[in-house]
GROMACS .gro file of C-alpha atoms in nm:
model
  410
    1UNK     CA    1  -0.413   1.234   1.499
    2UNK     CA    2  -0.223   1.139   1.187
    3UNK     CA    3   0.152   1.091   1.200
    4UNK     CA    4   0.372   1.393   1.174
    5UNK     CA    5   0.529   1.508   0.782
    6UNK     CA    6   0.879   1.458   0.744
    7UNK     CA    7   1.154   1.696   0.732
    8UNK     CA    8   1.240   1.838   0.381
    9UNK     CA    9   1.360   2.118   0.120
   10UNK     CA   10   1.074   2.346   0.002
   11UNK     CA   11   0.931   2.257  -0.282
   12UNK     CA   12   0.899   2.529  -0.600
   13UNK     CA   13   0.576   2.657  -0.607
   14UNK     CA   14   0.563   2.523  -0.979
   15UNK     CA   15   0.623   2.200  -0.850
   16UNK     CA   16   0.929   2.188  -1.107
   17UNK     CA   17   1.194   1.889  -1.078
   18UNK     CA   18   1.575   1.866  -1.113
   19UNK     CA   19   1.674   1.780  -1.478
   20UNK     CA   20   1.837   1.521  -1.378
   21UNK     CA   21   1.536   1.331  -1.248
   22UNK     CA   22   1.360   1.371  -1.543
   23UNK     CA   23   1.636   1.193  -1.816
   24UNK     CA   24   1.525   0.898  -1.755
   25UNK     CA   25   1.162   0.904  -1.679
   26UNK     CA   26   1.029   0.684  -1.983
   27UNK     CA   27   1.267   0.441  -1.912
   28UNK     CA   28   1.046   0.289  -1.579
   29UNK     CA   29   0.719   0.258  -1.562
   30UNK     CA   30   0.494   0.566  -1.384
   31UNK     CA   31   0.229   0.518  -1.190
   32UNK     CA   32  -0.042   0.774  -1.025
   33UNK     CA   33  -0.184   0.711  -0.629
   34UNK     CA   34  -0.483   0.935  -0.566
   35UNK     CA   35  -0.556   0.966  -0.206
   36UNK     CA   36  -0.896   1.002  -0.124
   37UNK     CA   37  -0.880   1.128   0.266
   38UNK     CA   38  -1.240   1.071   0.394
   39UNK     CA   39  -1.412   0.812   0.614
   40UNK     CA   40  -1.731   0.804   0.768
   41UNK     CA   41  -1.567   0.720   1.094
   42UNK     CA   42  -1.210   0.746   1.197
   43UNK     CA   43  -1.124   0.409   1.316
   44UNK     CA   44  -0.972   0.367   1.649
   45UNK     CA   45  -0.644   0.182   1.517
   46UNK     CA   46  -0.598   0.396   1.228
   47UNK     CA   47  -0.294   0.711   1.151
   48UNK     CA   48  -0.419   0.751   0.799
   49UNK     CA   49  -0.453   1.149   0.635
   50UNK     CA   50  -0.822   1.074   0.712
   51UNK     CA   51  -1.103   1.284   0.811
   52UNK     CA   52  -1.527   1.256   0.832
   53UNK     CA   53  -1.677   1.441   0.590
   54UNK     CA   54  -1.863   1.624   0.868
   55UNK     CA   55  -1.492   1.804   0.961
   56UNK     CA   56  -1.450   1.939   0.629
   57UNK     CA   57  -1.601   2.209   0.439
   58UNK     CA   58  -1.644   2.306   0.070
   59UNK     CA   59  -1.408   2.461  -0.179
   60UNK     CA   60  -1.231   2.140  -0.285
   61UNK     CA   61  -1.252   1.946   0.072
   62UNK     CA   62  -1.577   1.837   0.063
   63UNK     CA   63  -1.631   1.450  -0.090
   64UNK     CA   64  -1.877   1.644  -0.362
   65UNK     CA   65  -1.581   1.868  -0.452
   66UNK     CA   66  -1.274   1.659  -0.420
   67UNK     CA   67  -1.231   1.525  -0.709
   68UNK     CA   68  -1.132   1.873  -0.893
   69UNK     CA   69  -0.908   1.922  -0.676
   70UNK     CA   70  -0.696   1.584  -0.746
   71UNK     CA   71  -0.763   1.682  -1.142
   72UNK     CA   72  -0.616   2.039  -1.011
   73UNK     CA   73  -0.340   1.854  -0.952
   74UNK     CA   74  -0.311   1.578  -1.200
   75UNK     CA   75  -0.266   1.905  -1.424
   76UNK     CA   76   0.013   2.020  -1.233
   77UNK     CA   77   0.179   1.637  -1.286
   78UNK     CA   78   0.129   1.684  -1.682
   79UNK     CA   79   0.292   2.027  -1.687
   80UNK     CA   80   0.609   1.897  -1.440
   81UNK     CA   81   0.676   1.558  -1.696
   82UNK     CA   82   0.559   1.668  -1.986
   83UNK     CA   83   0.605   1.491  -2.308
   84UNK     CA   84   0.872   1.190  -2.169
   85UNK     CA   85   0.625   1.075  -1.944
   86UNK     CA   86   0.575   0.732  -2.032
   87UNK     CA   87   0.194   0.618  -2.063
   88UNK     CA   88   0.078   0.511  -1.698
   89UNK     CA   89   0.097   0.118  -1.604
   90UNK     CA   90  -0.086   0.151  -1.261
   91UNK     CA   91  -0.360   0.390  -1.085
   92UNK     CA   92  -0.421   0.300  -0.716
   93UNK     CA   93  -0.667   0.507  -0.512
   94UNK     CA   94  -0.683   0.467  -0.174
   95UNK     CA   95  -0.746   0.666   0.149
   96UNK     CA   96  -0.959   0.692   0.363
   97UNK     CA   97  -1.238   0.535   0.176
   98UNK     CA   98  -1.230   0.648  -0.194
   99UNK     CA   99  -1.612   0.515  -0.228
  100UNK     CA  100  -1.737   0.793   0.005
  101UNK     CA  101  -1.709   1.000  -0.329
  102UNK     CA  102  -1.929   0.881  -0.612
  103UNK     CA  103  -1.821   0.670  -0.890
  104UNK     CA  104  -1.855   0.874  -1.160
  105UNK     CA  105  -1.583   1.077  -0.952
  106UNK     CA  106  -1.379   0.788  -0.939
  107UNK     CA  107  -1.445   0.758  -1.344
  108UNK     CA  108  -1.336   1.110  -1.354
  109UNK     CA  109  -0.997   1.058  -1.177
  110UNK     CA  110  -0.924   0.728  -1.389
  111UNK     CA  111  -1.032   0.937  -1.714
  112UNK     CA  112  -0.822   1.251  -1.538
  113UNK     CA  113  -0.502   1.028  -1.598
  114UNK     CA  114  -0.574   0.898  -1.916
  115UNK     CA  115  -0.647   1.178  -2.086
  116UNK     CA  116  -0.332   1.351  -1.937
  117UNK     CA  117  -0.078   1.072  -1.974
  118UNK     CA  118  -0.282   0.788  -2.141
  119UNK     CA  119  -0.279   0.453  -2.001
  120UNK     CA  120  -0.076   0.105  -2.103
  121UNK     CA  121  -0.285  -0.133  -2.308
  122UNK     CA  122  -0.299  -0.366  -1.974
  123UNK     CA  123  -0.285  -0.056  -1.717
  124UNK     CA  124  -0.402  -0.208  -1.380
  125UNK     CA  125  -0.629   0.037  -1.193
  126UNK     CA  126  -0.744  -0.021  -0.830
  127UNK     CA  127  -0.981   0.121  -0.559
  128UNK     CA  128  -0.959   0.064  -0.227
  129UNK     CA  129  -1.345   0.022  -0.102
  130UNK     CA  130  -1.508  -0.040   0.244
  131UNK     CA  131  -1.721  -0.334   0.220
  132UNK     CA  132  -2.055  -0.127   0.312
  133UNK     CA  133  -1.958   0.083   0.025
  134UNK     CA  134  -1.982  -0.145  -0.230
  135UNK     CA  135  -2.324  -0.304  -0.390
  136UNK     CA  136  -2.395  -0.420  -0.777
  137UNK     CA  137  -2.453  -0.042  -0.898
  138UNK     CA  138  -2.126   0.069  -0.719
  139UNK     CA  139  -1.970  -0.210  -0.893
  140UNK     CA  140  -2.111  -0.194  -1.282
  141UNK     CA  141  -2.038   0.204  -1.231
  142UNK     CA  142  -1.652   0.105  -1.142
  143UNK     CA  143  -1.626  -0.101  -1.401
  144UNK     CA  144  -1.720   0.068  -1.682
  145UNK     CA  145  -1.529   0.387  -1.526
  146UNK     CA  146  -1.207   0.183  -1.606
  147UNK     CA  147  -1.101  -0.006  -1.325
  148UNK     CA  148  -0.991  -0.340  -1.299
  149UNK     CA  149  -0.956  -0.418  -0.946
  150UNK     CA  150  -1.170  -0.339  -0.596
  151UNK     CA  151  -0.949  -0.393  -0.289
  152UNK     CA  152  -1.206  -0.481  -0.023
  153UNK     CA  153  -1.101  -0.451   0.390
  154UNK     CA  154  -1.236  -0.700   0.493
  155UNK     CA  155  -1.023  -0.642   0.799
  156UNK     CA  156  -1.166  -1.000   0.978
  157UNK     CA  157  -1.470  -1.224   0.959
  158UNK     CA  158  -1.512  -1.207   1.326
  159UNK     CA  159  -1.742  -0.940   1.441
  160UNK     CA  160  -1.622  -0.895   1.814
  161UNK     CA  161  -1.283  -0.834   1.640
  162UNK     CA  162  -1.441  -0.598   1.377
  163UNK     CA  163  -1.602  -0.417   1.698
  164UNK     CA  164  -1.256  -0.379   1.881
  165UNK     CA  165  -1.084  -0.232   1.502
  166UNK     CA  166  -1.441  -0.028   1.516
  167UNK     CA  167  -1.491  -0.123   1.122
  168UNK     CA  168  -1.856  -0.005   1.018
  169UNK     CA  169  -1.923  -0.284   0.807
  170UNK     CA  170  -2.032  -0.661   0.922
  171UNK     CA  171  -1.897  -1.027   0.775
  172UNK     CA  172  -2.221  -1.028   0.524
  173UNK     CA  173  -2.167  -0.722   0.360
  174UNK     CA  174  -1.789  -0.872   0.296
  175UNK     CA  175  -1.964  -1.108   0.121
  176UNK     CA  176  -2.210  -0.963  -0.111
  177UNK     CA  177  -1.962  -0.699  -0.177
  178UNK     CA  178  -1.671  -0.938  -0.353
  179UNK     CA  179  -1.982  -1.136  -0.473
  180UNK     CA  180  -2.107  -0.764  -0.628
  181UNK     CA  181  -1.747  -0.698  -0.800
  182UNK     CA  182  -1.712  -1.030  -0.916
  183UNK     CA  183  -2.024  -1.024  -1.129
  184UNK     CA  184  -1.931  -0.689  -1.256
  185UNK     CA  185  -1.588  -0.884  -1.419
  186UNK     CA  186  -1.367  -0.740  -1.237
  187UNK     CA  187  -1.071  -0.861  -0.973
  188UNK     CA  188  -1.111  -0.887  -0.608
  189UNK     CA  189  -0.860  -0.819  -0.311
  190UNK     CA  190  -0.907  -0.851   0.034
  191UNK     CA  191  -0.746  -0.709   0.334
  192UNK     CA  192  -0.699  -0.889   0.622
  193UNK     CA  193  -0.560  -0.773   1.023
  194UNK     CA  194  -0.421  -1.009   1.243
  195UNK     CA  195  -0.315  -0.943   1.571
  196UNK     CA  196  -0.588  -0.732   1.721
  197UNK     CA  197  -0.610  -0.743   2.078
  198UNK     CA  198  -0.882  -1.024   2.191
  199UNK     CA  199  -0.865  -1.201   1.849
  200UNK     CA  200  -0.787  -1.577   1.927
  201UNK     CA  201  -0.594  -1.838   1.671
  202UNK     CA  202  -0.949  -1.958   1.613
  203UNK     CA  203  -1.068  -1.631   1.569
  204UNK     CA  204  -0.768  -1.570   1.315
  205UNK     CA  205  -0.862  -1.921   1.116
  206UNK     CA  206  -1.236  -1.828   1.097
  207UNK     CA  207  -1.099  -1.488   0.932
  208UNK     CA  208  -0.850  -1.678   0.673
  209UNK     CA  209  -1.146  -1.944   0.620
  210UNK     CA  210  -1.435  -1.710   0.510
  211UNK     CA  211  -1.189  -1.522   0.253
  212UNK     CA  212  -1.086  -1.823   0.077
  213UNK     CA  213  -1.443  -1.932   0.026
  214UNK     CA  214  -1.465  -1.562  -0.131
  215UNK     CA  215  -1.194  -1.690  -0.389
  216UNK     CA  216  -0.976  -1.372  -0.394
  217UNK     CA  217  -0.762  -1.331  -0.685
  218UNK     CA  218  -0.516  -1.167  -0.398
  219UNK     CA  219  -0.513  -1.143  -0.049
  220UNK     CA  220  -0.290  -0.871   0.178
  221UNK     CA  221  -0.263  -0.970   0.554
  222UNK     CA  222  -0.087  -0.744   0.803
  223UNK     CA  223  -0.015  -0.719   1.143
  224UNK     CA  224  -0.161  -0.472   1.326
  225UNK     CA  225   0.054  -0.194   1.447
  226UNK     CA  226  -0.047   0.014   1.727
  227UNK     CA  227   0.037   0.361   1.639
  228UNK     CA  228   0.115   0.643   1.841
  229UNK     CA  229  -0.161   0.909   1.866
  230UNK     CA  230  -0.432   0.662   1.778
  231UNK     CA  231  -0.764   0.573   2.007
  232UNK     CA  232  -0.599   0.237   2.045
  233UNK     CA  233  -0.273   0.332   2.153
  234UNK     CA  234  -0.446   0.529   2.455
  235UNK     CA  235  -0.632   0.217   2.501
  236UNK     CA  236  -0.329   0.031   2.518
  237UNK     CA  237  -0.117   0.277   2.722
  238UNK     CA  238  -0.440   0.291   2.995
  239UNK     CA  239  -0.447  -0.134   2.999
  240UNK     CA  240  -0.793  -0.121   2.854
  241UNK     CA  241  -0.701  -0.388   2.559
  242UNK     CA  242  -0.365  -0.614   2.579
  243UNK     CA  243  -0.194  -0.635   2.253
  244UNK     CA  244  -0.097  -1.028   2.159
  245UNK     CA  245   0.279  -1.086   2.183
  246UNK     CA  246   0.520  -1.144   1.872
  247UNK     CA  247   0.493  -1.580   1.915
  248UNK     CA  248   0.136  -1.524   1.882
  249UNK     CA  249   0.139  -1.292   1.603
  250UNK     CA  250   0.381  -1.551   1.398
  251UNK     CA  251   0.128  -1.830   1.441
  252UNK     CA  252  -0.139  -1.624   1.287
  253UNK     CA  253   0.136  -1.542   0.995
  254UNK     CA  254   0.243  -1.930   0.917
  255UNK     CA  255  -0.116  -2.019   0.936
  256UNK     CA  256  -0.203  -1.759   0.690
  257UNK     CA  257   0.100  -1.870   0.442
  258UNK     CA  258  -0.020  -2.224   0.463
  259UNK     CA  259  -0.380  -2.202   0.425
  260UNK     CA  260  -0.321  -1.982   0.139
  261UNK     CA  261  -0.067  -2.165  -0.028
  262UNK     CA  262  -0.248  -2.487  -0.025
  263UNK     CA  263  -0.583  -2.258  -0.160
  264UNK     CA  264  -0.324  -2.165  -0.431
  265UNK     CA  265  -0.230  -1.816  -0.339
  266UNK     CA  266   0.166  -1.770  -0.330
  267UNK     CA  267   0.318  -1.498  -0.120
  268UNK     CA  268   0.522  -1.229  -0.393
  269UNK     CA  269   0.597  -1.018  -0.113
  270UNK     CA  270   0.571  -1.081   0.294
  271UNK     CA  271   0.237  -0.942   0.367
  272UNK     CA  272   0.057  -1.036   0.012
  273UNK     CA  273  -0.088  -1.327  -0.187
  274UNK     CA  274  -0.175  -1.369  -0.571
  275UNK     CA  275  -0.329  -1.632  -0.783
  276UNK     CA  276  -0.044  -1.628  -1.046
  277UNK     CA  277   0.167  -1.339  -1.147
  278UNK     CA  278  -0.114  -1.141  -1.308
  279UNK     CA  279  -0.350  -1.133  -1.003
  280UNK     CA  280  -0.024  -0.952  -0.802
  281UNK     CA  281  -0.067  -0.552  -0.702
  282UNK     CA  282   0.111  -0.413  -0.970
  283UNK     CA  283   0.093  -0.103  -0.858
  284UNK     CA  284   0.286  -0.183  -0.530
  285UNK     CA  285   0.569  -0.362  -0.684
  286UNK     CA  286   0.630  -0.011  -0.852
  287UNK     CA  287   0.678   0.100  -0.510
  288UNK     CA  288   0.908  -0.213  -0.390
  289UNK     CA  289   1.079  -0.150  -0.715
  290UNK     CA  290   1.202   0.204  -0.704
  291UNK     CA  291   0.986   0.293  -1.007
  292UNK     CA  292   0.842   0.652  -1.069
  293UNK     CA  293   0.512   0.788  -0.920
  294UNK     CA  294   0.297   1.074  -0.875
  295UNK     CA  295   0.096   1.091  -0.521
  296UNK     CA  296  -0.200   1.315  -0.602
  297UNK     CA  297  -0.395   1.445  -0.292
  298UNK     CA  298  -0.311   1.575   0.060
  299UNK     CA  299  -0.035   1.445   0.246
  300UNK     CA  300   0.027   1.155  -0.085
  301UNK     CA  301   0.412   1.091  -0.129
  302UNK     CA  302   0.570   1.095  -0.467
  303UNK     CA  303   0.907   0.946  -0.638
  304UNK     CA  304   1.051   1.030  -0.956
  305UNK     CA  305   1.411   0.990  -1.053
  306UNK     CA  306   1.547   0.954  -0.707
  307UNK     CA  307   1.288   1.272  -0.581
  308UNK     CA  308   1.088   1.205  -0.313
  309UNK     CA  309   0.830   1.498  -0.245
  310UNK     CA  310   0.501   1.497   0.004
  311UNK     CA  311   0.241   1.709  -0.013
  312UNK     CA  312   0.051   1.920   0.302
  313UNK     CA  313  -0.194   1.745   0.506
  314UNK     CA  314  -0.506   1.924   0.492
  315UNK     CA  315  -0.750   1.892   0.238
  316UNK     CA  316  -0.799   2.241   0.231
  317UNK     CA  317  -0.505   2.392   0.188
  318UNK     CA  318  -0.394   2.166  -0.025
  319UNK     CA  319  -0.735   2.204  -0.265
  320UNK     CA  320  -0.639   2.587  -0.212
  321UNK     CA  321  -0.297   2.535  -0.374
  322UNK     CA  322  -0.386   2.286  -0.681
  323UNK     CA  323  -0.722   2.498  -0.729
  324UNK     CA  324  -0.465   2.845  -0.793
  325UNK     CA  325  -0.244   2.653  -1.005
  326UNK     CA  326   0.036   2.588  -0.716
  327UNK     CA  327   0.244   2.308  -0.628
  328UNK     CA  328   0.130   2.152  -0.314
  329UNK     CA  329   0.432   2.011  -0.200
  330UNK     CA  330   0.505   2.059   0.177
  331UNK     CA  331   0.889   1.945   0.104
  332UNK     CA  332   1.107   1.687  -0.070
  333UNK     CA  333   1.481   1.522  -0.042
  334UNK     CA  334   1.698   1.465  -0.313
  335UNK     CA  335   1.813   1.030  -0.229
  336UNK     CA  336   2.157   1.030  -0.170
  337UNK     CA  337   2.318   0.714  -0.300
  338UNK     CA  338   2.348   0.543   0.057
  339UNK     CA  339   1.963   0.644   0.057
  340UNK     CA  340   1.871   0.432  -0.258
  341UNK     CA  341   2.128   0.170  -0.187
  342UNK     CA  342   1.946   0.102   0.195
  343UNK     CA  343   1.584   0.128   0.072
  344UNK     CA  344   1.706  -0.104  -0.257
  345UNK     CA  345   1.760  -0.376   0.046
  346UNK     CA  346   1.472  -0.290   0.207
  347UNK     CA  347   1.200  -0.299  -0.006
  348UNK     CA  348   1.372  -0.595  -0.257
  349UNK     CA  349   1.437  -0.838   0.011
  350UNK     CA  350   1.032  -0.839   0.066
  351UNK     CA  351   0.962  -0.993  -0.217
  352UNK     CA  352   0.963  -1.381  -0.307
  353UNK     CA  353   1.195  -1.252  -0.685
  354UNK     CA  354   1.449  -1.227  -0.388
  355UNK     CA  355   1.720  -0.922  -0.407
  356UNK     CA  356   2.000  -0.960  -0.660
  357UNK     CA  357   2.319  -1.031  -0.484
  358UNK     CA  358   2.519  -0.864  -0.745
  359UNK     CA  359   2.381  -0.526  -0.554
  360UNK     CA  360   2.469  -0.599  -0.227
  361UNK     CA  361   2.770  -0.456  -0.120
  362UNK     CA  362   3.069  -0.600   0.039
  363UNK     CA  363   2.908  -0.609   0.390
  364UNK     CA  364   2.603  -0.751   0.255
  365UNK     CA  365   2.758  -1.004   0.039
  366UNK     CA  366   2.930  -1.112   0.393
  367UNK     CA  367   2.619  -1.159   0.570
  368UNK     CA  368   2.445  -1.370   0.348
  369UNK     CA  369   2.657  -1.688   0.445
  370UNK     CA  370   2.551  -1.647   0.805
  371UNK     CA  371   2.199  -1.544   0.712
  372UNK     CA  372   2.168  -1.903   0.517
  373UNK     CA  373   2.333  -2.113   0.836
  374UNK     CA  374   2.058  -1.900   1.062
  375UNK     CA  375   1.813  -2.042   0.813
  376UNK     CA  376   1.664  -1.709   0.739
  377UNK     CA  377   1.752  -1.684   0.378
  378UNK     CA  378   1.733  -1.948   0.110
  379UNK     CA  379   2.069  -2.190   0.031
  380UNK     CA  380   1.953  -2.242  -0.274
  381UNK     CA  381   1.845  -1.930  -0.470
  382UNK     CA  382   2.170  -1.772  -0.322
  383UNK     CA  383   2.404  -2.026  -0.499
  384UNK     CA  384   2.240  -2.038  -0.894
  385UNK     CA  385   2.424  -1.969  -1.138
  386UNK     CA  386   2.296  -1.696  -1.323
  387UNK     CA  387   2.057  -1.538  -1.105
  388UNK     CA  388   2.198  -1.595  -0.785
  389UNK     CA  389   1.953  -1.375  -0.485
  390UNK     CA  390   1.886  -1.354  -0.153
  391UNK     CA  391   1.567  -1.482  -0.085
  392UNK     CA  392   1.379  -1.527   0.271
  393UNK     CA  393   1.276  -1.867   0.397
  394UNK     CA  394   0.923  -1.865   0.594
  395UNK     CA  395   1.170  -1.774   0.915
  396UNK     CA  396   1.305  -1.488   0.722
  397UNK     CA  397   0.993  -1.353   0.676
  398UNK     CA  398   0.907  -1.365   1.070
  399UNK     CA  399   1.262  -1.166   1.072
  400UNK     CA  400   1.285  -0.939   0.810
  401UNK     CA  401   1.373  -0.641   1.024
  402UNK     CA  402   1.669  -0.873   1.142
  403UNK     CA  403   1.768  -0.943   0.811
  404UNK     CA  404   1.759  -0.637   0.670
  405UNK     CA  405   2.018  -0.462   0.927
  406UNK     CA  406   2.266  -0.755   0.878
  407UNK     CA  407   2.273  -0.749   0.486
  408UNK     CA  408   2.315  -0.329   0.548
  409UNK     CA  409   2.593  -0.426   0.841
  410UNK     CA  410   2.382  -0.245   1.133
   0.00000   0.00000   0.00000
């Protein structure tokens, strides 16, 4: 089952925000993540807010219904920023498998936000997409519903590793999906897992090889974590699959950083890869960057101005609240300023900008010296002039976790 909700203040059933947070909302960019929470299976690895379709019924959790529920909602967003909201830079749906609903849904939800909060000239909008989902009509529909991106999961290229993540689709239908989006002008991502249990180093470079020769203009690799509650994780626990160990893990990670690289995708942040600056996820650097946005769907987390809310899990009590009017929030925290300092660190040493080391603190400012000698930060971008940061080597990468409690003095 899905991970547990945090702990939190209730949330007012208007879904109204401190004052405070809202002074300085059109000074950072807003975006809008719309989770779409079904799949036609539940894979075995996966903790996602996810359910079939079969498990849900009408009245605004059904995939035919869904989408006036998240413009229930997108309503509820107008009326809590009002008229300082800044036009939107980035929409992201994801899930789930937002293509279980139909694209003119999708279109909806893009033209939900637009009409609502209207969208920057070069607004980047993205759907996550199952590669089975996906053929030419899927793709001509999404792009003349406004988006500008499909983020495939591709997952591997390997189909006894595909079988073991129990993905639906095959390597082919990889391919004549990004070939599908491609044609229809618009941008292609892929997902990649490494670190499944039974996928070899060979298996890993056969995975890495078929998605260059795809020519992504961004690639997002990650290493699979084996969460609690999940098919897997029983599998694990009962010795029915080993799970690689960390040495292996890190030679599937440098391989993937140098076959990209030399294919011309740089890493911007640990786990992704862009063509040039353009081709990056805009939408998640808002995250990394503490910028302002509105989840929309159940269980989606939000930020704006330092106020973090998430909404309940189930689609439908959640389409029950948006559909009356309601807020619905299941809680929220108010970031204390040790809060934003520690996730400031976290999230900003990800990226390859590096984190400013006029922010650090005293006991990160300490650290960095021994961080450099330990060869997990760059010498050189921590010593320029104007711009001085902390940025991680390759090593750092491997170690961010390491680095991160260090520069915060854990």
């Amino acid at each position: 089952m899905p991970s547990a909700l945090p702990d939190g203040e209730p949330v007012p059933a208007d879904g109204a925000l401190p004052q405070p947070a809202l002074n300085g909302l059109a000074d950072r960019d807003l975006g809008v993540y719309l989770h779409v929470p079904f799949c036609r299976v539940r894979c075995g690895y996966c903790d996602f807010n996810t359910y079939t379709a079969t498990e849900l019924g009408g009245h605004g959790a059904g995939v035919g219904t869904y989408a006036d529920a998240a413009l229930a909602e997108l309503d509820l967003a107008q009326r809590v920023l009002g008229e300082r909201a800044p036009a939107v830079s980035t929409i992201f749906i994801g899930g789930g498998t937002p293509t279980m609903l139909a694209a003119r849904d999708l279109g909806r939800m893009v033209s939900g936000v637009s009409s609502r909060f209207g969208l920057q000239p070069d607004a980047e909008v993205t759907t996550e997409a199952n590669p089975d989902t996906v053929d030419g009509a899927v793709a001509e529909a999404l792009a003349s519903g406004g988006f500008t991106r499909v983020s495939l999961g591709m997952q591997s290229a390997v189909p006894h590793v595909l079988s073991t993540l129990e993905r639906t689709h095959d390597p082919a239908s990889v391919v004549r999906a990004a070939r599908a989006v491609q044609a229809a002008g618009l941008q292609v991502s892929l997902d990649l897992i490494y670190g499944t249990p039974g996928e070899s180093l060979d298996d890993w470079r056969r995975s890495i090889d078929a998605a260059l020769a795809l020519e992504p203009d961004h690639l997002s690799a990650y290493a699979l974590v084996v969460e609690e509650g999940t098919k897997l994780a029983a599998q694990v626990r009962r010795g029915q699959v080993r799970m690689p160990d960390d040495d292996d893990e890190a030679s599937k990670y440098e391989y993937a950083d140098r076959a990209l690289s030399d294919a011309g995708l740089e890493w911007y942040e640990i786990s992704n890869w862009a063509l040039c600056p353009d081709a990056r996820c805009r939408h998640n650097e808002l995250y990394w960057r503490g910028d302002n946005w509105w989840g929309i769907g159940p269980g989606a987390h939000s930020h704006v101005g330092g106020v973090r809310w998430w909404n309940v899990k189930h689609p439908a009590p959640y389409a029950d609240r948006v559909l009356a009017g309601g807020s619905p929030g299941a809680g929220r925290e108010l970031l204390t300023a040790d809060q934003a300092y520690d996730e400031q660190v976290l999230l900003g040493i990800r990226l390859t900008d590096g984190l400013p080391l006029v922010v650090l603190d005293d006991r990160g400012r300490d650290a960095v010296a021994a961080l450099i000698a330990d060869g997990l930060l760059d010498g050189a971008a921590a010593v320029r002039r104007d711009d001085a940061v902390a940025r991680l080597t390759l090593r750092g990468r491997l170690l961010a976790d390491t680095v991160v409690r260090r520069l915060l003095g854990y």
